[in-house]
GROMACS .gro file of C-alpha atoms in nm:
model
  378
    1MET     CA    1  10.990   8.793   7.320
    2VAL     CA    2  10.626   8.871   7.387
    3GLN     CA    3  10.601   9.115   7.678
    4ALA     CA    4  10.228   9.189   7.706
    5ALA     CA    5   9.876   9.086   7.607
    6TYR     CA    6   9.590   9.311   7.502
    7LEU     CA    7   9.236   9.165   7.505
    8HIS     CA    8   8.949   9.347   7.337
    9ILE     CA    9   8.586   9.350   7.454
   10PRO     CA   10   8.399   9.546   7.183
   11PHE     CA   11   8.061   9.586   7.353
   12CYS     CA   12   7.919   9.919   7.473
   13GLU     CA   13   7.583  10.028   7.611
   14GLN     CA   14   7.645  10.373   7.460
   15ILE     CA   15   7.878  10.482   7.179
   16CYS     CA   16   8.079  10.791   7.271
   17HIS     CA   17   8.075  11.069   7.012
   18TYR     CA   18   8.456  11.076   6.974
   19CYS     CA   19   8.528  10.702   6.975
   20ASP     CA   20   8.672  10.530   6.668
   21PHE     CA   21   8.773  10.205   6.839
   22ASN     CA   22   8.622   9.876   6.728
   23LYS     CA   23   8.292   9.864   6.915
   24VAL     CA   24   7.922   9.767   6.885
   25PHE     CA   25   7.608   9.825   7.088
   26LEU     CA   26   7.574   9.551   7.351
   27LYS     CA   27   7.205   9.478   7.294
   28GLY     CA   28   7.146   9.166   7.086
   29GLN     CA   29   7.514   9.071   7.058
   30PRO     CA   30   7.642   8.711   7.103
   31VAL     CA   31   7.852   8.800   7.408
   32ASP     CA   32   7.883   8.448   7.554
   33GLU     CA   33   7.975   8.304   7.216
   34TYR     CA   34   8.230   8.579   7.157
   35LEU     CA   35   8.402   8.503   7.488
   36GLN     CA   36   8.430   8.138   7.389
   37TYR     CA   37   8.597   8.239   7.063
   38MET     CA   38   8.838   8.461   7.256
   39ASP     CA   39   8.922   8.155   7.467
   40THR     CA   40   8.997   7.961   7.148
   41GLU     CA   41   9.210   8.243   7.010
   42MET     CA   42   9.410   8.260   7.335
   43LYS     CA   43   9.469   7.882   7.320
   44HIS     CA   44   9.586   7.887   6.959
   45THR     CA   45   9.797   8.200   7.013
   46ILE     CA   46  10.005   8.067   7.300
   47GLU     CA   47  10.050   7.737   7.114
   48ALA     CA   48  10.182   7.923   6.810
   49TYR     CA   49  10.378   8.186   7.004
   50PRO     CA   50  10.451   8.054   7.356
   51PRO     CA   51  10.484   8.326   7.620
   52SER     CA   52  10.816   8.345   7.802
   53SER     CA   53  10.839   8.686   7.963
   54LEU     CA   54  10.485   8.822   7.982
   55LYS     CA   55  10.473   9.115   8.223
   56SER     CA   56  10.130   9.272   8.167
   57ILE     CA   57   9.773   9.213   8.055
   58PHE     CA   58   9.539   9.492   7.951
   59VAL     CA   59   9.168   9.442   7.888
   60GLY     CA   60   9.020   9.725   7.683
   61GLY     CA   61   8.724   9.805   7.464
   62GLY     CA   62   8.457   9.892   7.402
   63THR     CA   63   8.357   9.868   7.765
   64PRO     CA   64   8.488   9.549   7.932
   65THR     CA   65   8.285   9.613   8.247
   66VAL     CA   66   7.952   9.575   8.063
   67LEU     CA   67   8.004   9.199   8.101
   68ASN     CA   68   7.774   9.055   8.366
   69VAL     CA   69   7.924   8.870   8.663
   70ASN     CA   70   7.892   8.525   8.502
   71GLN     CA   71   8.047   8.644   8.176
   72LEU     CA   72   8.322   8.824   8.362
   73GLU     CA   73   8.400   8.511   8.564
   74LEU     CA   74   8.420   8.301   8.246
   75PHE     CA   75   8.643   8.556   8.075
   76LEU     CA   76   8.880   8.596   8.371
   77SER     CA   77   8.904   8.218   8.401
   78SER     CA   78   9.016   8.195   8.037
   79ILE     CA   79   9.277   8.466   8.084
   80ASN     CA   80   9.419   8.301   8.394
   81HIS     CA   81   9.424   7.960   8.227
   82TYR     CA   82   9.628   8.075   7.927
   83LEU     CA   83   9.805   8.393   8.039
   84LYS     CA   84   9.845   8.340   8.413
   85PRO     CA   85  10.046   8.620   8.580
   86ARG     CA   86  10.402   8.501   8.638
   87SER     CA   87  10.555   8.745   8.888
   88LYS     CA   88  10.474   8.971   9.182
   89THR     CA   89  10.532   9.275   8.962
   90PHE     CA   90  10.284   9.156   8.696
   91GLU     CA   91  10.037   9.426   8.591
   92PHE     CA   92   9.680   9.322   8.507
   93THR     CA   93   9.463   9.615   8.400
   94PHE     CA   94   9.091   9.639   8.326
   95GLU     CA   95   8.935   9.941   8.158
   96ALA     CA   96   8.615  10.044   8.332
   97ASN     CA   97   8.330  10.287   8.295
   98PRO     CA   98   8.243  10.478   8.615
   99GLY     CA   99   7.896  10.359   8.712
  100ASP     CA  100   7.922  10.016   8.544
  101LEU     CA  101   8.097   9.841   8.829
  102THR     CA  102   7.933   9.669   9.123
  103GLU     CA  103   8.111   9.553   9.437
  104ASP     CA  104   8.063   9.192   9.320
  105LYS     CA  105   8.239   9.261   8.991
  106LEU     CA  106   8.523   9.444   9.165
  107LYS     CA  107   8.577   9.160   9.414
  108LEU     CA  108   8.571   8.903   9.133
  109MET     CA  109   8.828   9.101   8.936
  110LEU     CA  110   9.058   9.145   9.235
  111ASP     CA  111   9.029   8.777   9.332
  112SER     CA  112   9.113   8.683   8.971
  113GLY     CA  113   9.439   8.875   8.968
  114VAL     CA  114   9.332   9.213   8.829
  115ASN     CA  115   9.544   9.466   9.019
  116ARG     CA  116   9.495   9.785   8.819
  117ILE     CA  117   9.180   9.963   8.696
  118SER     CA  118   9.171  10.237   8.435
  119PHE     CA  119   8.856  10.449   8.457
  120GLY     CA  120   8.734  10.645   8.155
  121VAL     CA  121   8.646  10.966   8.340
  122GLN     CA  122   8.721  11.216   8.058
  123THR     CA  123   8.578  11.520   8.243
  124PHE     CA  124   8.402  11.605   8.569
  125ASN     CA  125   8.164  11.847   8.399
  126ASP     CA  126   7.822  11.681   8.366
  127GLU     CA  127   7.720  11.896   8.070
  128LEU     CA  128   8.039  11.803   7.885
  129LEU     CA  129   7.995  11.436   7.971
  130LYS     CA  130   7.650  11.447   7.814
  131ALA     CA  131   7.784  11.637   7.511
  132ILE     CA  132   8.052  11.376   7.438
  133GLY     CA  133   7.812  11.083   7.477
  134ARG     CA  134   7.925  10.944   7.812
  135THR     CA  135   7.667  10.768   8.028
  136HIS     CA  136   7.824  10.837   8.368
  137ARG     CA  137   7.818  11.162   8.565
  138ARG     CA  138   8.062  11.325   8.807
  139ASP     CA  139   7.919  11.164   9.121
  140ASP     CA  140   7.955  10.818   8.963
  141VAL     CA  141   8.332  10.871   8.942
  142PHE     CA  142   8.368  10.945   9.312
  143HIS     CA  143   8.138  10.662   9.416
  144THR     CA  144   8.300  10.397   9.193
  145ILE     CA  145   8.659  10.487   9.277
  146GLU     CA  146   8.578  10.491   9.649
  147MET     CA  147   8.421  10.145   9.609
  148ALA     CA  148   8.726  10.014   9.418
  149LYS     CA  149   8.957  10.135   9.696
  150HIS     CA  150   8.732   9.983   9.960
  151VAL     CA  151   8.744   9.645   9.784
  152GLY     CA  152   9.124   9.661   9.784
  153PHE     CA  153   9.250   9.814   9.458
  154LYS     CA  154   9.570  10.011   9.514
  155ASN     CA  155   9.659  10.102   9.156
  156ILE     CA  156   9.393  10.318   8.992
  157SER     CA  157   9.427  10.522   8.675
  158ILE     CA  158   9.186  10.771   8.520
  159ASP     CA  159   9.160  10.904   8.164
  160LEU     CA  160   9.093  11.273   8.108
  161MET     CA  161   9.028  11.465   7.786
  162TYR     CA  162   9.078  11.829   7.696
  163ALA     CA  163   8.999  12.055   7.401
  164LEU     CA  164   8.643  11.920   7.411
  165PRO     CA  165   8.354  12.108   7.244
  166HIS     CA  166   8.285  12.434   7.430
  167GLN     CA  167   8.535  12.337   7.701
  168THR     CA  168   8.696  12.636   7.870
  169ILE     CA  169   9.036  12.658   8.037
  170GLU     CA  170   8.853  12.714   8.367
  171SER     CA  171   8.644  12.400   8.318
  172PHE     CA  172   8.954  12.195   8.244
  173GLN     CA  173   9.131  12.334   8.551
  174GLU     CA  174   8.830  12.235   8.763
  175SER     CA  175   8.846  11.880   8.623
  176LEU     CA  176   9.213  11.861   8.717
  177ASN     CA  177   9.142  11.982   9.070
  178LEU     CA  178   8.874  11.718   9.114
  179ALA     CA  179   9.103  11.452   8.965
  180PHE     CA  180   9.370  11.530   9.224
  181SER     CA  181   9.113  11.504   9.502
  182LEU     CA  182   9.056  11.138   9.409
  183ASP     CA  183   9.410  11.045   9.517
  184VAL     CA  184   9.470  10.799   9.233
  185GLU     CA  185   9.808  10.671   9.115
  186HIS     CA  186   9.802  10.744   8.742
  187VAL     CA  187   9.644  10.988   8.496
  188SER     CA  188   9.627  10.968   8.116
  189ALA     CA  189   9.519  11.294   7.953
  190TYR     CA  190   9.454  11.337   7.582
  191SER     CA  191   9.339  11.621   7.363
  192LEU     CA  192   9.035  11.546   7.150
  193ILE     CA  193   9.120  11.418   6.803
  194VAL     CA  194   8.823  11.413   6.568
  195GLU     CA  195   8.841  11.083   6.385
  196PRO     CA  196   8.645  10.976   6.073
  197LYS     CA  197   8.331  10.765   6.122
  198THR     CA  198   8.250  10.927   6.457
  199VAL     CA  199   7.956  11.146   6.561
  200PHE     CA  200   8.193  11.438   6.612
  201TYR     CA  201   8.338  11.397   6.263
  202ASN     CA  202   7.991  11.421   6.109
  203LEU     CA  203   7.913  11.729   6.321
  204MET     CA  204   8.244  11.889   6.219
  205ARG     CA  205   8.167  11.838   5.850
  206LYS     CA  206   7.835  12.015   5.903
  207GLY     CA  207   8.006  12.303   6.086
  208LYS     CA  208   7.828  12.214   6.411
  209LEU     CA  209   8.129  12.113   6.623
  210HIS     CA  210   8.265  12.409   6.817
  211LEU     CA  211   8.610  12.330   6.955
  212PRO     CA  212   8.852  12.544   7.159
  213SER     CA  213   9.115  12.732   6.959
  214GLN     CA  214   9.458  12.575   6.905
  215GLU     CA  215   9.595  12.842   7.137
  216ASN     CA  216   9.359  12.738   7.416
  217GLU     CA  217   9.431  12.370   7.352
  218ALA     CA  218   9.803  12.444   7.398
  219LYS     CA  219   9.726  12.638   7.717
  220MET     CA  220   9.533  12.339   7.852
  221TYR     CA  221   9.829  12.110   7.784
  222GLU     CA  222  10.065  12.355   7.954
  223ILE     CA  223   9.835  12.369   8.257
  224LEU     CA  224   9.812  11.990   8.257
  225MET     CA  225  10.190  11.942   8.270
  226SER     CA  226  10.238  12.212   8.533
  227GLU     CA  227   9.958  12.092   8.763
  228MET     CA  228  10.063  11.727   8.737
  229GLU     CA  229  10.414  11.812   8.848
  230LYS     CA  230  10.284  12.023   9.138
  231HIS     CA  231  10.074  11.732   9.261
  232GLY     CA  232  10.350  11.471   9.250
  233PHE     CA  233  10.276  11.311   8.913
  234HIS     CA  234  10.580  11.244   8.695
  235GLN     CA  235  10.526  11.288   8.321
  236TYR     CA  236  10.681  10.976   8.169
  237GLU     CA  237  10.513  11.000   7.827
  238ILE     CA  238  10.353  11.281   7.627
  239SER     CA  239  10.004  11.211   7.766
  240ASN     CA  240  10.074  11.000   8.075
  241PHE     CA  241  10.154  11.093   8.434
  242SER     CA  242  10.210  10.874   8.738
  243LYS     CA  243  10.317  10.872   9.096
  244GLU     CA  244  10.656  10.709   9.148
  245GLY     CA  245  10.650  10.341   9.057
  246PHE     CA  246  10.302  10.346   8.901
  247GLU     CA  247  10.393  10.393   8.534
  248SER     CA  248  10.184  10.170   8.307
  249ARG     CA  249  10.397   9.865   8.232
  250HIS     CA  250  10.160   9.771   7.952
  251ASN     CA  251  10.179  10.100   7.766
  252LEU     CA  252  10.556  10.108   7.809
  253THR     CA  253  10.562   9.781   7.611
  254TYR     CA  254  10.428   9.971   7.310
  255TRP     CA  255  10.656  10.272   7.352
  256ASN     CA  256  10.960  10.048   7.404
  257ASN     CA  257  10.871   9.880   7.073
  258GLU     CA  258  10.841   9.535   7.233
  259GLU     CA  259  10.621   9.245   7.121
  260TYR     CA  260  10.267   9.179   7.245
  261TYR     CA  261   9.962   8.962   7.183
  262GLY     CA  262   9.635   9.115   7.061
  263ILE     CA  263   9.331   8.898   7.134
  264GLY     CA  264   8.977   8.977   7.020
  265ALA     CA  265   8.789   9.140   6.735
  266GLY     CA  266   8.991   9.420   6.574
  267ALA     CA  267   9.293   9.364   6.800
  268HIS     CA  268   9.649   9.400   6.674
  269SER     CA  269   9.951   9.186   6.764
  270TYR     CA  270  10.325   9.225   6.728
  271VAL     CA  271  10.474   8.876   6.752
  272ALA     CA  272  10.763   8.692   6.585
  273GLU     CA  273  10.860   9.017   6.410
  274LYS     CA  274  10.516   9.036   6.248
  275ARG     CA  275  10.243   9.296   6.292
  276ILE     CA  276   9.910   9.115   6.272
  277SER     CA  277   9.555   9.252   6.243
  278ASN     CA  278   9.242   9.065   6.353
  279ALA     CA  279   8.907   9.083   6.177
  280GLY     CA  280   8.698   9.363   6.328
  281PRO     CA  281   8.332   9.265   6.271
  282ILE     CA  282   8.234   9.010   6.535
  283LYS     CA  283   8.082   8.757   6.294
  284LYS     CA  284   8.389   8.775   6.068
  285TYR     CA  285   8.613   8.737   6.372
  286MET     CA  286   8.433   8.423   6.483
  287SER     CA  287   8.402   8.267   6.136
  288ALA     CA  288   8.774   8.325   6.070
  289ILE     CA  289   8.860   8.130   6.385
  290ASP     CA  290   8.625   7.851   6.272
  291GLU     CA  291   8.789   7.835   5.931
  292HIS     CA  292   9.155   7.901   6.009
  293GLY     CA  293   9.202   7.878   6.384
  294PHE     CA  294   9.304   8.244   6.391
  295PRO     CA  295   9.109   8.564   6.311
  296TYR     CA  296   9.395   8.725   6.117
  297VAL     CA  297   9.313   8.943   5.817
  298GLU     CA  298   9.660   9.090   5.765
  299LYS     CA  299  10.018   8.993   5.848
  300HIS     CA  300  10.317   9.211   5.786
  301THR     CA  301  10.678   9.114   5.855
  302VAL     CA  302  10.848   9.422   5.996
  303THR     CA  303  11.167   9.512   5.811
  304VAL     CA  304  11.481   9.634   5.989
  305LYS     CA  305  11.420   9.982   5.844
  306GLU     CA  306  11.065   9.985   5.983
  307LYS     CA  307  11.186   9.862   6.323
  308MET     CA  308  11.433  10.150   6.343
  309GLU     CA  309  11.166  10.402   6.246
  310GLU     CA  310  10.932  10.261   6.510
  311GLU     CA  311  11.208  10.272   6.770
  312LEU     CA  312  11.223  10.648   6.716
  313PHE     CA  313  10.861  10.755   6.673
  314LEU     CA  314  10.741  10.529   6.956
  315GLY     CA  315  11.037  10.584   7.189
  316LEU     CA  316  11.028  10.960   7.155
  317ARG     CA  317  10.683  10.960   7.314
  318LYS     CA  318  10.858  10.880   7.643
  319THR     CA  319  11.000  11.178   7.829
  320THR     CA  320  11.328  10.988   7.875
  321GLY     CA  321  11.344  10.955   7.498
  322VAL     CA  322  11.543  10.702   7.294
  323SER     CA  323  11.863  10.550   7.427
  324ILE     CA  324  12.155  10.595   7.188
  325SER     CA  325  12.342  10.293   7.326
  326HIS     CA  326  12.032  10.069   7.328
  327PHE     CA  327  11.964  10.159   6.964
  328HIS     CA  328  12.319  10.053   6.873
  329GLU     CA  329  12.289   9.734   7.076
  330LYS     CA  330  11.956   9.646   6.913
  331PHE     CA  331  12.042   9.726   6.551
  332SER     CA  332  12.426   9.708   6.541
  333VAL     CA  333  12.438  10.054   6.387
  334SER     CA  334  12.464  10.406   6.528
  335ILE     CA  335  12.143  10.604   6.551
  336PHE     CA  336  12.336  10.892   6.388
  337ASP     CA  337  12.431  10.680   6.087
  338VAL     CA  338  12.061  10.626   6.018
  339PHE     CA  339  11.890  10.945   6.137
  340ALA     CA  340  12.161  11.212   6.150
  341SER     CA  341  11.982  11.460   5.922
  342GLN     CA  342  11.644  11.419   6.097
  343ILE     CA  343  11.796  11.459   6.443
  344LYS     CA  344  11.993  11.765   6.331
  345GLU     CA  345  11.686  11.925   6.171
  346GLN     CA  346  11.463  11.869   6.477
  347LYS     CA  347  11.736  11.999   6.710
  348GLU     CA  348  11.766  12.315   6.502
  349LYS     CA  349  11.389  12.363   6.531
  350GLY     CA  350  11.424  12.332   6.910
  351LEU     CA  351  11.208  12.020   6.920
  352LEU     CA  352  11.473  11.761   7.012
  353GLU     CA  353  11.767  11.761   7.250
  354GLU     CA  354  12.045  11.521   7.341
  355LYS     CA  355  12.112  11.455   7.707
  356ASP     CA  356  12.357  11.193   7.834
  357ASP     CA  357  12.267  10.873   7.646
  358PHE     CA  358  11.925  10.989   7.527
  359ILE     CA  359  11.764  11.183   7.245
  360ARG     CA  360  11.435  11.328   7.366
  361LEU     CA  361  11.166  11.586   7.301
  362THR     CA  362  11.222  11.934   7.439
  363HIS     CA  363  10.940  12.108   7.623
  364LYS     CA  364  10.849  12.278   7.295
  365GLY     CA  365  10.871  11.942   7.119
  366LYS     CA  366  10.600  11.793   7.341
  367PHE     CA  367  10.350  12.032   7.181
  368LEU     CA  368  10.459  11.931   6.830
  369GLY     CA  369  10.523  11.563   6.886
  370ASN     CA  370  10.344  11.440   6.574
  371GLU     CA  371  10.558  11.668   6.358
  372VAL     CA  372  10.873  11.524   6.514
  373PHE     CA  373  10.758  11.162   6.480
  374GLN     CA  374  10.671  11.215   6.114
  375ALA     CA  375  11.029  11.322   6.046
  376PHE     CA  376  11.157  10.972   6.124
  377LEU     CA  377  10.945  10.793   5.866
  378ILE     CA  378  11.212  10.758   5.598
   0.00000   0.00000   0.00000
């Protein structure tokens, strides 16, 4: 059953130096036309795969909040027509850039059912913000979040990054202190990963990207976990922390290995036991819908073996880990019949532990998560 919907707005006024998501510069793009094609894709998607238990919508990008008020109203109308929230606990998230939002946009979003905003803060250091290609500055964060609260938003998340070029442990600590002063409900914090086809990747190849040492990156992560706990944020996933009851329902859909729609250029879906990829370039996305009704460029039926692997390497991201009984219920086989050697090996390395009904990462394992996940690709 489809649990969630992700909708992708690929337009940005500025391309961040670390970003490898599907995105284009806003200027000169057919934004209105693109939104109409997203409307068509939503229509065809729910006809082909009717929703029955949708519990979250997440609008990401790109920068969704670059849409003007009229475009935003049109887009939100489409979402509510096809994917209307169905319960009081429904989570409807919009990604936002500090500084992009006006009070009019915020009110429109709230009135249209959006009840959670995720701000891409990344750091509170203005020099670092400039260095990573962000357009906002520290004061924009405080102003925009205060405005969102004033309008009526009660579930606000911020993204932070660490191990940025020239970033010091002291600078990261200062960003954390300022983040706590905002009194938000959720924080996602990620270390910088230098991806191909980004500005940072090109600088790295030229020897011009000066990153903190691995030792300092690990220290930043240790500080992150410790400070979050001190300030009442529960770590429920490797990179995600929330106050009680404010865990991201949408992201938990991914980590629980449940099905979801992906709408928009470059989006990915997991429906009817198939993983589906949409065309990324906007013109190809739109022409594919014209020709076939859907923008799909790849479909893959997930095998039972792949489902079991995904259950482990996605589920182990959660601090609760993977339920032994749920695995048996889902696949009619013991987790130890399939992954006994991998579990034993990772336990011996001190990276996994078994507690009650769960297999989960140890504290040490959180620092080496990718190594653990790789072990379950059989």
